[in-house]
Each structure stands twice: as C-alpha cells, then as structure tokens.
Amino acid sequence: MFCPNCGAYLNDGTRFCSKCGSAQTVAPPVQARYVQPAPSPLAGGNPRAEQVRNAVRKLGGSPLFLIVCICYTLAQLISLLTLFIPNDLFSSLYPLLRQMGMSYSDIHDMLSGISGTSGIMGFLGMIPGILIMSGLWMVYGTCLNRSNRLGTGGLTMIQVINILYLVFFGLAMLILLIVLLIAVAATGSLGRYGNDVASAAGIGMLVAFFLIAGIAAFIFVYYIKILTTISKVKETIRTGIPNRKVSGFVAVMCFISGGFSALGGLISITGLAYANLSTILAILSSLLSGTLMILIGVLIFLYKSKMRQLEEEMLAPPAPAYAAPQPASQPAPQPAPQPAPQPVPAPQPVPAPQPVSAPAPVAVCEVTAAAAVEEAVEETVAETVAATVEETVAEIVEETVAETVEEAVAESIPEEAAAQQ
C-alpha cells in the first residue's frame, strides 16, 4: 500500500505513515459472498432417484440373488472340507517314494509336511472367496432392509477382491511368459547347431507362449469387464441415475462357464457309485458353481433390462396434465332493445282548491247517512261540472278572440298598402 499524503510505500495494515506520520485508512477485509452449496446426489426427495434405487434394491433382495449367496456359501464350505480330506496324490506317492529307498518314517514326515503346507496354502487361498461371500451377503442384507439407505459396502468389497485377483493374475502370467520367452530363446540357440529336438521344443514353446498370452488377455478383459460392471452399479446407487452400460460380455461368459461346470458335474454323477468322498464333494462343487454362474448372468440381464426401461422413462417427454373438457362458451345474450322515450306530456294546470265542505253531522240512522252521501256526491259532481264548463268556455273565448284579432290584422294590412298607393 502507499501513503495517500506523501506517496511513501507502506506495508499492508500500517496505521501511520513512517515518513509524514499521517494516519492511514485501512480498508476492511472483503468477505466472500456466501454461496449455498449444491445438494448432494444422495440427498433424498428426488422421486426419480428413489425409483432407480428401489429397482436396484428389488434385484439385490430378490430370491435369485439369495440363491446366488447360498450357492457361493456352500461352495466355500465344500472347499473348506476338502482341506481336511487326505489327498489321493499322497497315497500314490507313497509306493513311489518307498521304491526310492525312503523309510516309512521319512515318507510319513515328508507327506505330513506337504499336507500341512498345502492345507495352510489352501486356507489362505480361500480368504478372497470368503471375503466375496461376505460382500454378497452384505449386498443382500442392505437391499432387504428397506428402512436404511442403500449402501455400496458389499459391492466395494467384491470389487477390491477382483482387483487383487487381477493384479496377482497379471503378475503370474507376466512371470510365466517371461520364462517361456527365455526358454524359446534358449532352444532357438540350440537349434542353430542342428539339434532338431531343440528346434521342435522351441516351436512348441513358442506356440504355448502365444496360446497362454491369448488366454491371459481374454481372462484379463473378463476381469476388467467385471470391475466396470460393479462400478456402474455403484454409480447408479450413488447418483440415482439409471445406467444400463453393464457388461453383457460378463453375462455371456457366466452362462458359458456355468454351463460347462454344471455339465461336468452332471456327467460325473454317472460314476457316483464308485466315487469316494473327495469326488462327491467335487461333483457338488461343480453343480453349485454352474448354478451360481448361470444365475449371475440372469441377474445381469435383468438389471440391464430394468435400467433400459428407467432410462427410456426418464428421457421421454412429460405427458401433458389431463384436463376435463370444458363446454363451449355460449355467446353472451344481446340486450333487449330499449323502447324509444315517450314525449313528456305538458303539465296540466293545477285545479283550484275546492272549498272543504263542513262535515255532515253523524246520522243516527242509515237513511240519514245515505241522504248525506247522496247530497255530497251531487255537490261534488256539480262543482266539477261547473269548473269544467268554466274552463271550456274560457278556452273557447280565448281562441275566438285570437282568431278574430288575427283576421282583423290580416285584412288591415292590404288596405293600408292600397291607401299608400
């Protein structure tokens, strides 16, 4: 800032100038205008968003999804049981190791160590499946409880496990392909010296390399589509906006893998009479896995169809509000023509007041009263006739006099004119 008196440069907030000593006016800090925050997409009150969430809730709490949860849980229980069942591989290794000169105690110790290690590794390998099972039950529980807000915790858990699957699968395939490339290069260098076996092995490894790379790419795309589908469902739940862009590729792959798994289980049932416990559990696991995958494919297509329907309803123009038909307006009636005003009659002369006759004495009898009435009527008639005659005579006299005067005047005018000539 600068001093308005002497123009010296001052630090912000200085109250007095160090040069001239004049007081400085410090402007008050400008406060930012308050802006009301935009409502969150999760805020309630939007009937469209609630309709979309209720559609997702209905699918997540449907009997089909419950069967999916039950099948996945039973498959995990079967996998856990197989960890405690002796493997047939160990019984086949026992005579082979015995022929190699190993003692019974050494064979027992080695197989026990292998069995314990495989059990621990198998249990660790089941942890992702157990977490996915927990996520499925979380989704079913939150969809079944309509009193709470629809959450995405179960879907997030399933998504994280699939991401870990994808990462470890990618690393394993990368290591395998690197090893195959090194082996192909080694056999190729041996083939230069005329080793036909090495050349054939190199060609076989090269074919295996491309085959494994293709399968790995296919599985990689499959996991990517699974993650995309879960993300779309979570976005729909969070925003309340329908999104039908879930992967149909995942649904088709679920149908294919589920069909092969169920078919393999059904074929294995034919030899069930000679099967041991491990084989029976493997058959049950195949049937459960096949049912599980087929139902997941059905749920994906149902979700896709429902979201398409909601999108079409949301994009459709709103229907006009219904209004009852109004009757046609009738023209207002024309006012009736008013009659022409009648000429006001000339005022009639007020008749002279008549003398009031003295009240007749009250007759004692009826004859006297009748006579008095007759006399009064006669007097009134006589007075009226006399007055009328007087008026008539006066009018006649006035008219006669006026006519006479006019005639006299009219006759006198020509005589005067003749006398003047």
Short mmCIF file of C-alpha atoms in Angstrom, two decimals:
data_model
loop_
_atom_site.label_atom_id
_atom_site.label_comp_id
_atom_site.label_asym_id
_atom_site.label_seq_id
_atom_site.Cartn_x
_atom_site.Cartn_y
_atom_site.Cartn_z
CA MET A 1 0.00 0.00 0.00
CA PHE A 2 1.04 3.66 -0.45
CA CYS A 3 0.52 6.71 1.75
CA PRO A 4 -2.16 8.99 0.22
CA ASN A 5 -0.39 12.07 1.69
CA CYS A 6 3.27 11.65 0.67
CA GLY A 7 3.13 8.55 -1.57
CA ALA A 8 5.59 6.50 0.51
CA TYR A 9 5.40 2.70 0.26
CA LEU A 10 3.97 1.09 3.40
CA ASN A 11 3.36 -2.47 4.49
CA ASP A 12 -0.18 -3.77 4.46
CA GLY A 13 -2.02 -2.99 7.70
CA THR A 14 0.17 0.04 8.65
CA ARG A 15 -1.86 2.63 10.57
CA PHE A 16 0.56 5.62 10.45
CA CYS A 17 2.99 6.68 7.71
CA SER A 18 6.64 6.38 8.72
CA LYS A 19 7.55 9.41 6.54
CA CYS A 20 4.89 12.02 7.20
CA GLY A 21 3.11 10.50 10.20
CA SER A 22 -0.38 10.80 8.68
CA ALA A 23 -3.00 8.26 9.71
CA GLN A 24 -3.75 5.55 7.17
CA THR A 25 -7.21 4.32 6.41
CA VAL A 26 -7.23 0.53 6.42
CA ALA A 27 -9.91 -0.95 4.20
CA PRO A 28 -11.93 -3.67 5.90
CA PRO A 29 -11.30 -7.18 4.59
CA VAL A 30 -13.56 -8.21 1.78
CA GLN A 31 -15.80 -11.04 2.88
CA ALA A 32 -16.55 -13.76 0.38
CA ARG A 33 -20.15 -13.93 -0.65
CA TYR A 34 -21.99 -16.89 0.77
CA VAL A 35 -22.99 -19.40 -1.86
CA GLN A 36 -25.45 -22.08 -0.93
CA PRO A 37 -23.85 -25.50 -1.53
CA ALA A 38 -25.36 -27.69 -4.21
CA PRO A 39 -27.34 -30.62 -2.86
CA SER A 40 -25.57 -33.98 -2.80
CA PRO A 41 -26.75 -36.66 -5.25
CA LEU A 42 -27.51 -38.82 -2.22
CA ALA A 43 -29.97 -36.29 -0.84
CA GLY A 44 -33.45 -37.62 -0.67
CA GLY A 45 -36.60 -36.11 -2.04
CA ASN A 46 -35.99 -36.98 -5.68
CA PRO A 47 -38.68 -39.46 -6.72
CA ARG A 48 -36.81 -40.44 -9.88
CA ALA A 49 -33.64 -41.30 -7.97
CA GLU A 50 -35.60 -43.24 -5.35
CA GLN A 51 -37.34 -45.17 -8.11
CA VAL A 52 -33.95 -46.19 -9.58
CA ARG A 53 -32.57 -47.19 -6.18
CA ASN A 54 -35.70 -49.19 -5.41
CA ALA A 55 -35.23 -51.09 -8.68
CA VAL A 56 -31.65 -51.98 -7.68
CA ARG A 57 -32.86 -52.87 -4.18
CA LYS A 58 -35.53 -55.14 -5.61
CA LEU A 59 -32.98 -57.13 -7.65
CA GLY A 60 -30.48 -57.29 -4.78
CA GLY A 61 -33.14 -58.59 -2.40
CA SER A 62 -34.76 -60.99 -4.86
CA PRO A 63 -34.91 -64.79 -4.38
CA LEU A 64 -32.48 -65.20 -7.31
CA PHE A 65 -29.81 -63.21 -5.52
CA LEU A 66 -30.49 -65.17 -2.32
CA ILE A 67 -29.88 -68.43 -4.22
CA VAL A 68 -26.61 -66.96 -5.54
CA CYS A 69 -25.49 -66.20 -1.97
CA ILE A 70 -26.45 -69.69 -0.77
CA CYS A 71 -24.68 -71.46 -3.66
CA TYR A 72 -21.50 -69.44 -3.15
CA THR A 73 -21.55 -70.13 0.59
CA LEU A 74 -22.00 -73.88 0.07
CA ALA A 75 -19.17 -73.91 -2.47
CA GLN A 76 -16.86 -72.25 0.06
CA LEU A 77 -17.86 -74.78 2.74
CA ILE A 78 -17.08 -77.65 0.38
CA SER A 79 -13.68 -76.12 -0.39
CA LEU A 80 -13.03 -75.89 3.35
CA LEU A 81 -13.99 -79.54 3.89
CA THR A 82 -11.64 -80.74 1.19
CA LEU A 83 -8.72 -79.31 3.16
CA PHE A 84 -9.27 -81.95 5.86
CA ILE A 85 -9.67 -84.91 3.48
CA PRO A 86 -6.50 -86.87 2.58
CA ASN A 87 -5.43 -86.32 -0.99
CA ASP A 88 -5.19 -89.31 -3.32
CA LEU A 89 -1.92 -87.90 -4.59
CA PHE A 90 -0.24 -88.72 -1.32
CA SER A 91 -1.34 -92.36 -1.47
CA SER A 92 0.07 -92.66 -5.00
CA LEU A 93 3.37 -91.07 -3.94
CA TYR A 94 3.85 -93.47 -1.06
CA PRO A 95 4.89 -96.59 -3.08
CA LEU A 96 6.99 -94.44 -5.41
CA LEU A 97 8.94 -92.99 -2.52
CA ARG A 98 9.23 -96.44 -0.97
CA GLN A 99 10.87 -97.73 -4.16
CA MET A 100 13.34 -94.88 -3.94
CA GLY A 101 14.60 -96.36 -0.64
CA MET A 102 12.99 -93.97 1.80
CA SER A 103 11.92 -95.34 5.17
CA TYR A 104 8.35 -95.29 6.41
CA SER A 105 9.09 -92.61 8.98
CA ASP A 106 10.76 -90.36 6.41
CA ILE A 107 7.88 -90.79 3.98
CA HIS A 108 5.36 -90.07 6.73
CA ASP A 109 7.20 -86.96 7.87
CA MET A 110 7.56 -85.65 4.32
CA LEU A 111 3.92 -86.28 3.38
CA SER A 112 2.72 -84.77 6.67
CA GLY A 113 4.75 -81.66 5.97
CA ILE A 114 3.40 -81.43 2.44
CA SER A 115 -0.15 -81.98 3.70
CA GLY A 116 0.17 -79.29 6.37
CA THR A 117 1.70 -76.82 3.96
CA SER A 118 -0.96 -77.46 1.32
CA GLY A 119 -3.67 -77.05 3.97
CA ILE A 120 -2.32 -73.69 5.07
CA MET A 121 -1.90 -72.52 1.48
CA GLY A 122 -5.40 -73.74 0.64
CA PHE A 123 -6.89 -71.83 3.57
CA LEU A 124 -5.01 -68.68 2.59
CA GLY A 125 -6.30 -69.14 -0.94
CA MET A 126 -9.84 -69.30 0.42
CA ILE A 127 -9.64 -65.89 2.10
CA PRO A 128 -10.57 -63.92 -1.06
CA GLY A 129 -13.51 -66.26 -1.64
CA ILE A 130 -14.67 -65.79 1.96
CA LEU A 131 -14.49 -62.00 1.54
CA ILE A 132 -16.52 -62.20 -1.69
CA MET A 133 -19.07 -64.36 0.15
CA SER A 134 -19.29 -61.70 2.89
CA GLY A 135 -19.76 -59.00 0.25
CA LEU A 136 -22.61 -60.91 -1.38
CA TRP A 137 -24.42 -61.29 1.95
CA MET A 138 -23.84 -57.60 2.70
CA VAL A 139 -25.46 -56.66 -0.62
CA TYR A 140 -28.42 -58.93 0.09
CA GLY A 141 -28.82 -57.58 3.62
CA THR A 142 -28.72 -53.90 2.66
CA CYS A 143 -31.19 -54.49 -0.19
CA LEU A 144 -33.54 -56.44 2.05
CA ASN A 145 -33.57 -53.76 4.76
CA ARG A 146 -35.70 -51.04 3.18
CA SER A 147 -35.59 -48.79 6.23
CA ASN A 148 -31.93 -47.84 5.71
CA ARG A 149 -30.17 -46.10 2.84
CA LEU A 150 -28.92 -48.38 0.09
CA GLY A 151 -25.17 -48.78 0.62
CA THR A 152 -22.33 -49.97 -1.60
CA GLY A 153 -20.04 -51.56 1.01
CA GLY A 154 -20.62 -55.12 -0.20
CA LEU A 155 -20.03 -54.19 -3.83
CA THR A 156 -16.85 -52.33 -2.88
CA MET A 157 -15.53 -55.41 -1.07
CA ILE A 158 -16.22 -57.61 -4.10
CA GLN A 159 -14.60 -55.03 -6.37
CA VAL A 160 -11.43 -54.84 -4.26
CA ILE A 161 -11.06 -58.64 -4.23
CA ASN A 162 -11.42 -58.76 -8.01
CA ILE A 163 -8.79 -56.04 -8.35
CA LEU A 164 -6.41 -58.15 -6.25
CA TYR A 165 -7.24 -61.20 -8.39
CA LEU A 166 -6.46 -59.19 -11.49
CA VAL A 167 -3.14 -57.89 -10.12
CA PHE A 168 -1.87 -61.30 -8.97
CA PHE A 169 -3.09 -62.98 -12.14
CA GLY A 170 -1.32 -60.38 -14.25
CA LEU A 171 1.93 -60.82 -12.32
CA ALA A 172 1.76 -64.62 -12.58
CA MET A 173 1.10 -64.51 -16.31
CA LEU A 174 3.88 -61.99 -16.82
CA ILE A 175 6.39 -64.20 -14.99
CA LEU A 176 5.23 -67.27 -16.92
CA LEU A 177 5.52 -65.52 -20.27
CA ILE A 178 8.99 -64.23 -19.42
CA VAL A 179 10.10 -67.77 -18.53
CA LEU A 180 8.65 -69.09 -21.79
CA LEU A 181 10.43 -66.39 -23.78
CA ILE A 182 13.73 -67.30 -22.14
CA ALA A 183 13.12 -70.99 -22.87
CA VAL A 184 12.22 -70.24 -26.51
CA ALA A 185 15.40 -68.19 -26.89
CA ALA A 186 17.50 -70.98 -25.33
CA THR A 187 16.04 -73.70 -27.53
CA GLY A 188 16.41 -71.46 -30.56
CA SER A 189 20.12 -71.05 -29.89
CA LEU A 190 20.47 -74.84 -29.61
CA GLY A 191 18.63 -75.33 -32.89
CA ARG A 192 21.28 -73.38 -34.73
CA TYR A 193 23.71 -76.24 -34.11
CA GLY A 194 21.49 -78.79 -35.85
CA ASN A 195 19.61 -80.07 -32.81
CA ASP A 196 16.24 -80.99 -34.28
CA VAL A 197 14.75 -81.89 -30.89
CA ALA A 198 15.64 -78.47 -29.53
CA SER A 199 14.12 -76.80 -32.59
CA ALA A 200 10.86 -78.74 -32.18
CA ALA A 201 10.79 -77.91 -28.48
CA GLY A 202 11.36 -74.26 -29.28
CA ILE A 203 8.46 -74.24 -31.74
CA GLY A 204 6.23 -75.93 -29.17
CA MET A 205 7.18 -73.41 -26.50
CA LEU A 206 6.53 -70.55 -28.92
CA VAL A 207 3.06 -71.92 -29.67
CA ALA A 208 2.46 -72.33 -25.94
CA PHE A 209 3.61 -68.75 -25.40
CA PHE A 210 1.06 -67.31 -27.83
CA LEU A 211 -1.66 -69.63 -26.54
CA ILE A 212 -1.06 -68.65 -22.91
CA ALA A 213 -0.80 -64.98 -23.88
CA GLY A 214 -4.17 -65.15 -25.67
CA ILE A 215 -5.87 -66.90 -22.75
CA ALA A 216 -4.33 -64.44 -20.30
CA ALA A 217 -5.54 -61.48 -22.37
CA PHE A 218 -9.03 -62.98 -22.53
CA ILE A 219 -9.17 -63.50 -18.75
CA PHE A 220 -7.72 -60.03 -18.21
CA VAL A 221 -10.52 -58.48 -20.29
CA TYR A 222 -13.07 -60.58 -18.38
CA TYR A 223 -11.89 -59.20 -15.03
CA ILE A 224 -11.84 -55.65 -16.40
CA LYS A 225 -15.46 -56.04 -17.51
CA ILE A 226 -16.42 -57.36 -14.07
CA LEU A 227 -14.86 -54.31 -12.41
CA THR A 228 -16.60 -51.98 -14.89
CA THR A 229 -19.97 -53.62 -14.21
CA ILE A 230 -19.58 -53.24 -10.45
CA SER A 231 -18.54 -49.58 -10.89
CA LYS A 232 -21.65 -48.85 -12.99
CA VAL A 233 -23.93 -50.39 -10.38
CA LYS A 234 -22.26 -48.40 -7.59
CA GLU A 235 -22.58 -45.19 -9.60
CA THR A 236 -26.28 -45.85 -10.16
CA ILE A 237 -26.83 -46.39 -6.42
CA ARG A 238 -24.85 -43.26 -5.52
CA THR A 239 -26.41 -40.83 -8.03
CA GLY A 240 -29.83 -42.36 -8.61
CA ILE A 241 -29.31 -42.09 -12.40
CA PRO A 242 -30.04 -45.30 -14.35
CA ASN A 243 -27.09 -46.67 -16.31
CA ARG A 244 -27.63 -49.74 -18.43
CA LYS A 245 -24.00 -49.91 -19.64
CA VAL A 246 -23.20 -53.03 -17.66
CA SER A 247 -21.20 -55.67 -19.48
CA GLY A 248 -23.20 -58.21 -21.44
CA PHE A 249 -19.88 -59.95 -22.10
CA VAL A 250 -19.67 -60.87 -18.40
CA ALA A 251 -23.20 -62.30 -18.50
CA VAL A 252 -22.42 -64.41 -21.59
CA MET A 253 -19.21 -65.70 -20.02
CA CYS A 254 -21.14 -66.57 -16.87
CA PHE A 255 -23.59 -68.60 -18.95
CA ILE A 256 -20.79 -70.40 -20.80
CA SER A 257 -18.65 -71.21 -17.76
CA GLY A 258 -21.69 -72.12 -15.68
CA GLY A 259 -23.00 -74.39 -18.41
CA PHE A 260 -19.71 -76.27 -18.74
CA SER A 261 -19.34 -76.58 -14.97
CA ALA A 262 -22.88 -77.90 -14.50
CA LEU A 263 -22.49 -80.27 -17.45
CA GLY A 264 -19.27 -81.66 -15.99
CA GLY A 265 -20.97 -82.22 -12.66
CA LEU A 266 -23.91 -84.00 -14.28
CA ILE A 267 -21.58 -86.26 -16.27
CA SER A 268 -19.64 -87.10 -13.12
CA ILE A 269 -22.85 -88.23 -11.41
CA THR A 270 -22.88 -91.33 -13.62
CA GLY A 271 -19.83 -92.68 -11.77
CA LEU A 272 -21.09 -91.67 -8.34
CA ALA A 273 -21.49 -95.30 -7.22
CA TYR A 274 -17.72 -95.84 -7.32
CA ALA A 275 -16.72 -92.37 -6.11
CA ASN A 276 -15.13 -91.53 -2.80
CA LEU A 277 -15.86 -88.53 -0.58
CA SER A 278 -13.48 -86.21 -2.43
CA THR A 279 -15.13 -87.00 -5.76
CA ILE A 280 -18.61 -86.45 -4.33
CA LEU A 281 -17.61 -83.06 -2.95
CA ALA A 282 -16.02 -82.13 -6.29
CA ILE A 283 -19.27 -83.02 -8.11
CA LEU A 284 -21.32 -80.93 -5.68
CA SER A 285 -18.90 -78.03 -6.08
CA SER A 286 -19.21 -78.21 -9.89
CA LEU A 287 -23.02 -78.21 -9.73
CA LEU A 288 -23.10 -75.31 -7.27
CA SER A 289 -20.61 -73.30 -9.33
CA GLY A 290 -22.60 -73.88 -12.51
CA THR A 291 -25.87 -72.81 -10.87
CA LEU A 292 -24.15 -69.78 -9.35
CA MET A 293 -22.68 -68.53 -12.64
CA ILE A 294 -25.91 -69.02 -14.59
CA LEU A 295 -27.93 -67.07 -12.01
CA ILE A 296 -25.38 -64.23 -12.04
CA GLY A 297 -25.78 -64.00 -15.82
CA VAL A 298 -29.57 -63.88 -15.43
CA LEU A 299 -29.31 -61.10 -12.82
CA ILE A 300 -27.04 -59.04 -15.08
CA PHE A 301 -29.52 -59.21 -17.96
CA LEU A 302 -32.44 -58.39 -15.64
CA TYR A 303 -30.54 -55.38 -14.31
CA LYS A 304 -29.68 -54.24 -17.84
CA SER A 305 -33.32 -54.52 -18.95
CA LYS A 306 -34.62 -52.62 -15.92
CA MET A 307 -32.11 -49.80 -16.34
CA ARG A 308 -33.01 -49.50 -20.03
CA GLN A 309 -36.67 -49.16 -19.09
CA LEU A 310 -35.90 -46.47 -16.50
CA GLU A 311 -33.69 -44.57 -18.96
CA GLU A 312 -36.48 -44.52 -21.53
CA GLU A 313 -38.95 -43.27 -18.94
CA MET A 314 -36.55 -40.54 -17.84
CA LEU A 315 -35.77 -39.39 -21.39
CA ALA A 316 -39.40 -39.45 -22.53
CA PRO A 317 -41.11 -36.02 -22.63
CA PRO A 318 -43.52 -35.48 -19.75
CA ALA A 319 -47.14 -36.21 -20.62
CA PRO A 320 -49.45 -33.17 -20.56
CA ALA A 321 -51.57 -32.89 -17.47
CA TYR A 322 -55.10 -34.18 -18.04
CA ALA A 323 -57.81 -31.56 -18.02
CA ALA A 324 -61.53 -32.22 -18.21
CA PRO A 325 -63.08 -30.94 -21.45
CA GLN A 326 -64.65 -27.57 -20.95
CA PRO A 327 -68.06 -26.88 -22.54
CA ALA A 328 -68.10 -24.48 -25.46
CA SER A 329 -68.63 -20.95 -24.32
CA GLN A 330 -72.04 -19.60 -25.22
CA PRO A 331 -72.24 -16.10 -26.69
CA ALA A 332 -73.46 -13.54 -24.25
CA PRO A 333 -77.16 -12.66 -24.83
CA GLN A 334 -77.72 -9.40 -26.59
CA PRO A 335 -79.54 -6.80 -24.51
CA ALA A 336 -83.15 -6.29 -25.44
CA PRO A 337 -83.79 -3.09 -27.45
CA GLN A 338 -84.93 -0.27 -25.24
CA PRO A 339 -88.20 1.39 -26.24
CA ALA A 340 -87.97 4.89 -27.63
CA PRO A 341 -88.52 7.52 -24.95
CA GLN A 342 -92.07 8.85 -24.90
CA PRO A 343 -92.58 12.63 -25.12
CA VAL A 344 -93.16 14.18 -21.78
CA PRO A 345 -96.77 15.46 -21.66
CA ALA A 346 -97.32 19.14 -21.00
CA PRO A 347 -98.07 19.89 -17.39
CA GLN A 348 -101.75 20.19 -16.65
CA PRO A 349 -102.97 23.27 -14.84
CA VAL A 350 -103.49 22.68 -11.20
CA PRO A 351 -107.23 22.87 -10.44
CA ALA A 352 -108.31 25.45 -7.94
CA PRO A 353 -108.69 24.12 -4.47
CA GLN A 354 -112.23 23.22 -3.70
CA PRO A 355 -113.81 24.51 -0.57
CA VAL A 356 -113.96 21.90 2.04
CA SER A 357 -117.50 21.19 2.99
CA ALA A 358 -118.37 21.08 6.56
CA PRO A 359 -118.55 17.61 7.94
CA ALA A 360 -122.01 16.30 7.96
CA PRO A 361 -123.47 15.51 11.29
CA VAL A 362 -123.29 11.96 12.21
CA ALA A 363 -126.52 10.35 11.24
CA VAL A 364 -128.14 8.25 13.75
CA CYS A 365 -129.84 6.03 11.29
CA GLU A 366 -128.93 4.59 7.92
CA VAL A 367 -131.39 6.75 5.93
CA THR A 368 -129.85 9.93 7.18
CA ALA A 369 -126.35 8.65 6.29
CA ALA A 370 -127.40 7.65 2.75
CA ALA A 371 -129.03 11.01 2.18
CA ALA A 372 -125.92 12.78 3.33
CA VAL A 373 -123.78 10.73 0.95
CA GLU A 374 -126.07 11.49 -1.99
CA GLU A 375 -126.00 15.20 -1.24
CA ALA A 376 -122.21 15.16 -1.02
CA VAL A 377 -121.91 13.32 -4.34
CA GLU A 378 -124.31 15.72 -6.04
CA GLU A 379 -122.44 18.73 -4.74
CA THR A 380 -119.11 17.30 -5.90
CA VAL A 381 -120.45 16.46 -9.37
CA ALA A 382 -121.99 19.89 -9.68
CA GLU A 383 -118.80 21.61 -8.67
CA THR A 384 -116.77 19.50 -11.09
CA VAL A 385 -119.15 20.16 -13.99
CA ALA A 386 -119.18 23.88 -13.23
CA ALA A 387 -115.43 24.06 -13.15
CA THR A 388 -115.14 22.12 -16.40
CA VAL A 389 -117.69 24.34 -18.13
CA GLU A 390 -115.88 27.46 -16.96
CA GLU A 391 -112.58 26.20 -18.28
CA THR A 392 -114.10 25.17 -21.60
CA VAL A 393 -115.84 28.48 -22.05
CA ALA A 394 -112.68 30.37 -21.19
CA GLU A 395 -110.70 28.41 -23.74
CA ILE A 396 -113.32 28.92 -26.45
CA VAL A 397 -113.42 32.64 -25.74
CA GLU A 398 -109.66 32.92 -25.88
CA GLU A 399 -109.46 31.03 -29.16
CA THR A 400 -112.26 33.09 -30.70
CA VAL A 401 -110.64 36.35 -29.65
CA ALA A 402 -107.29 35.26 -31.00
CA GLU A 403 -108.75 34.25 -34.36
CA THR A 404 -110.69 37.49 -34.64
CA VAL A 405 -107.62 39.56 -33.93
CA GLU A 406 -105.57 37.65 -36.49
CA GLU A 407 -108.23 38.08 -39.19
CA ALA A 408 -108.53 41.77 -38.45
CA VAL A 409 -104.82 42.28 -38.69
CA ALA A 410 -104.63 40.29 -41.90
CA GLU A 411 -107.40 42.44 -43.50
CA SER A 412 -105.93 45.74 -42.36
CA ILE A 413 -102.54 45.18 -43.95
CA PRO A 414 -103.74 45.12 -47.62
CA GLU A 415 -105.96 48.17 -47.07
CA GLU A 416 -103.02 50.22 -45.77
CA ALA A 417 -100.96 49.18 -48.73
CA ALA A 418 -103.68 50.28 -51.17
CA ALA A 419 -104.10 53.64 -49.42
CA GLN A 420 -100.41 54.36 -49.72
CA GLN A 421 -100.54 53.78 -53.47
#
